[in-house]
Amino acid sequence: MSKVIKTSFGTWANPKNIALGSVSQVQKIGAFYCFSMRLDNDDIREYSFTTYNKANYMRKIMIGHLEVKFKSEIKKIKS
């Protein structure tokens, strides 16, 4: 389970929940299984895979990477 981190604003944030909210569910669009990931307001990335298993596996990996990114950003802000 992820640790809840206190931000510089005094609020508590769970990086795992933030990462889950930034990545969409896997959807079948045409012949591909796709999901999108919002990194910033202007930076939305879409990924397409040929099988559901590949798409779901990569989605889980991306959520993990986003969680680490959010943890490091929160720590930078606190310093």
mmCIF file of C-alpha atoms in Angstrom:
data_model
loop_
_atom_site.group_PDB
_atom_site.id
_atom_site.type_symbol
_atom_site.label_atom_id
_atom_site.label_comp_id
_atom_site.label_asym_id
_atom_site.label_seq_id
_atom_site.Cartn_x
_atom_site.Cartn_y
_atom_site.Cartn_z
ATOM 1 C CA MET A 1 0.000 0.000 0.000
ATOM 2 C CA SER A 2 1.267 3.465 -0.846
ATOM 3 C CA LYS A 3 2.059 5.888 1.884
ATOM 4 C CA VAL A 4 -0.014 9.009 2.142
ATOM 5 C CA ILE A 5 2.243 12.058 1.814
ATOM 6 C CA LYS A 6 1.689 15.493 3.327
ATOM 7 C CA THR A 7 2.053 18.246 0.724
ATOM 8 C CA SER A 8 3.476 21.724 1.277
ATOM 9 C CA PHE A 9 -0.110 23.055 1.380
ATOM 10 C CA GLY A 10 -0.806 20.925 4.439
ATOM 11 C CA THR A 11 -3.122 18.478 2.682
ATOM 12 C CA TRP A 12 -2.576 14.748 2.508
ATOM 13 C CA ALA A 13 -2.226 13.064 -0.896
ATOM 14 C CA ASN A 14 -2.034 9.418 -1.924
ATOM 15 C CA PRO A 15 0.197 9.183 -5.047
ATOM 16 C CA LYS A 16 -1.359 5.812 -5.990
ATOM 17 C CA ASN A 17 -4.849 7.347 -6.214
ATOM 18 C CA ILE A 18 -3.552 10.334 -8.166
ATOM 19 C CA ALA A 19 -1.838 7.989 -10.655
ATOM 20 C CA LEU A 20 -4.972 5.822 -11.004
ATOM 21 C CA GLY A 21 -7.003 8.946 -11.807
ATOM 22 C CA SER A 22 -4.530 10.015 -14.488
ATOM 23 C CA VAL A 23 -4.769 6.800 -16.549
ATOM 24 C CA SER A 24 -7.941 5.714 -18.350
ATOM 25 C CA GLN A 25 -9.323 2.194 -18.520
ATOM 26 C CA VAL A 26 -8.388 -0.096 -21.409
ATOM 27 C CA GLN A 27 -10.929 0.161 -24.251
ATOM 28 C CA LYS A 28 -11.252 -1.731 -27.504
ATOM 29 C CA ILE A 29 -11.161 0.737 -30.389
ATOM 30 C CA GLY A 30 -11.284 -0.952 -33.759
ATOM 31 C CA ALA A 31 -8.659 -3.688 -33.845
ATOM 32 C CA PHE A 32 -6.650 -2.242 -30.941
ATOM 33 C CA TYR A 33 -6.867 -1.989 -27.162
ATOM 34 C CA CYS A 34 -6.123 1.576 -26.097
ATOM 35 C CA PHE A 35 -5.697 3.679 -22.987
ATOM 36 C CA SER A 36 -4.655 7.274 -22.422
ATOM 37 C CA MET A 37 -2.532 8.901 -19.771
ATOM 38 C CA ARG A 38 -2.741 12.549 -18.687
ATOM 39 C CA LEU A 39 0.649 13.868 -17.582
ATOM 40 C CA ASP A 40 -0.306 17.530 -17.627
ATOM 41 C CA ASN A 41 -3.211 19.640 -18.867
ATOM 42 C CA ASP A 42 -1.606 19.882 -22.306
ATOM 43 C CA ASP A 43 0.151 16.498 -22.348
ATOM 44 C CA ILE A 44 -2.183 13.557 -22.964
ATOM 45 C CA ARG A 45 -0.585 10.403 -24.343
ATOM 46 C CA GLU A 46 -2.427 7.511 -25.947
ATOM 47 C CA TYR A 47 -1.126 3.962 -26.172
ATOM 48 C CA SER A 48 -2.425 1.163 -28.421
ATOM 49 C CA PHE A 49 -1.788 -2.583 -28.214
ATOM 50 C CA THR A 50 -2.920 -5.611 -30.174
ATOM 51 C CA THR A 51 -4.085 -7.675 -27.180
ATOM 52 C CA TYR A 52 -5.939 -6.815 -23.990
ATOM 53 C CA ASN A 53 -3.316 -8.513 -21.810
ATOM 54 C CA LYS A 54 -0.490 -6.387 -23.233
ATOM 55 C CA ALA A 55 -2.502 -3.187 -22.808
ATOM 56 C CA ASN A 56 -3.529 -3.990 -19.245
ATOM 57 C CA TYR A 57 0.029 -4.982 -18.264
ATOM 58 C CA MET A 58 1.474 -1.748 -19.687
ATOM 59 C CA ARG A 59 -1.269 0.276 -17.981
ATOM 60 C CA LYS A 60 -0.217 -1.170 -14.609
ATOM 61 C CA ILE A 61 3.428 -0.328 -15.330
ATOM 62 C CA MET A 62 2.535 3.244 -16.323
ATOM 63 C CA ILE A 63 0.526 3.697 -13.124
ATOM 64 C CA GLY A 64 3.600 2.625 -11.158
ATOM 65 C CA HIS A 65 5.812 5.089 -13.042
ATOM 66 C CA LEU A 66 3.336 7.915 -12.467
ATOM 67 C CA GLU A 67 3.177 7.087 -8.768
ATOM 68 C CA VAL A 68 6.972 7.422 -8.492
ATOM 69 C CA LYS A 69 6.846 10.668 -10.491
ATOM 70 C CA PHE A 70 4.191 12.170 -8.204
ATOM 71 C CA LYS A 71 6.119 11.128 -5.082
ATOM 72 C CA SER A 72 9.279 12.822 -6.342
ATOM 73 C CA GLU A 73 7.376 15.981 -7.359
ATOM 74 C CA ILE A 74 5.755 16.231 -3.925
ATOM 75 C CA LYS A 75 9.143 15.810 -2.242
ATOM 76 C CA LYS A 76 10.666 18.537 -4.467
ATOM 77 C CA ILE A 77 7.864 20.922 -3.548
ATOM 78 C CA LYS A 78 8.328 20.206 0.167
ATOM 79 C CA SER A 79 12.045 21.039 0.025
#
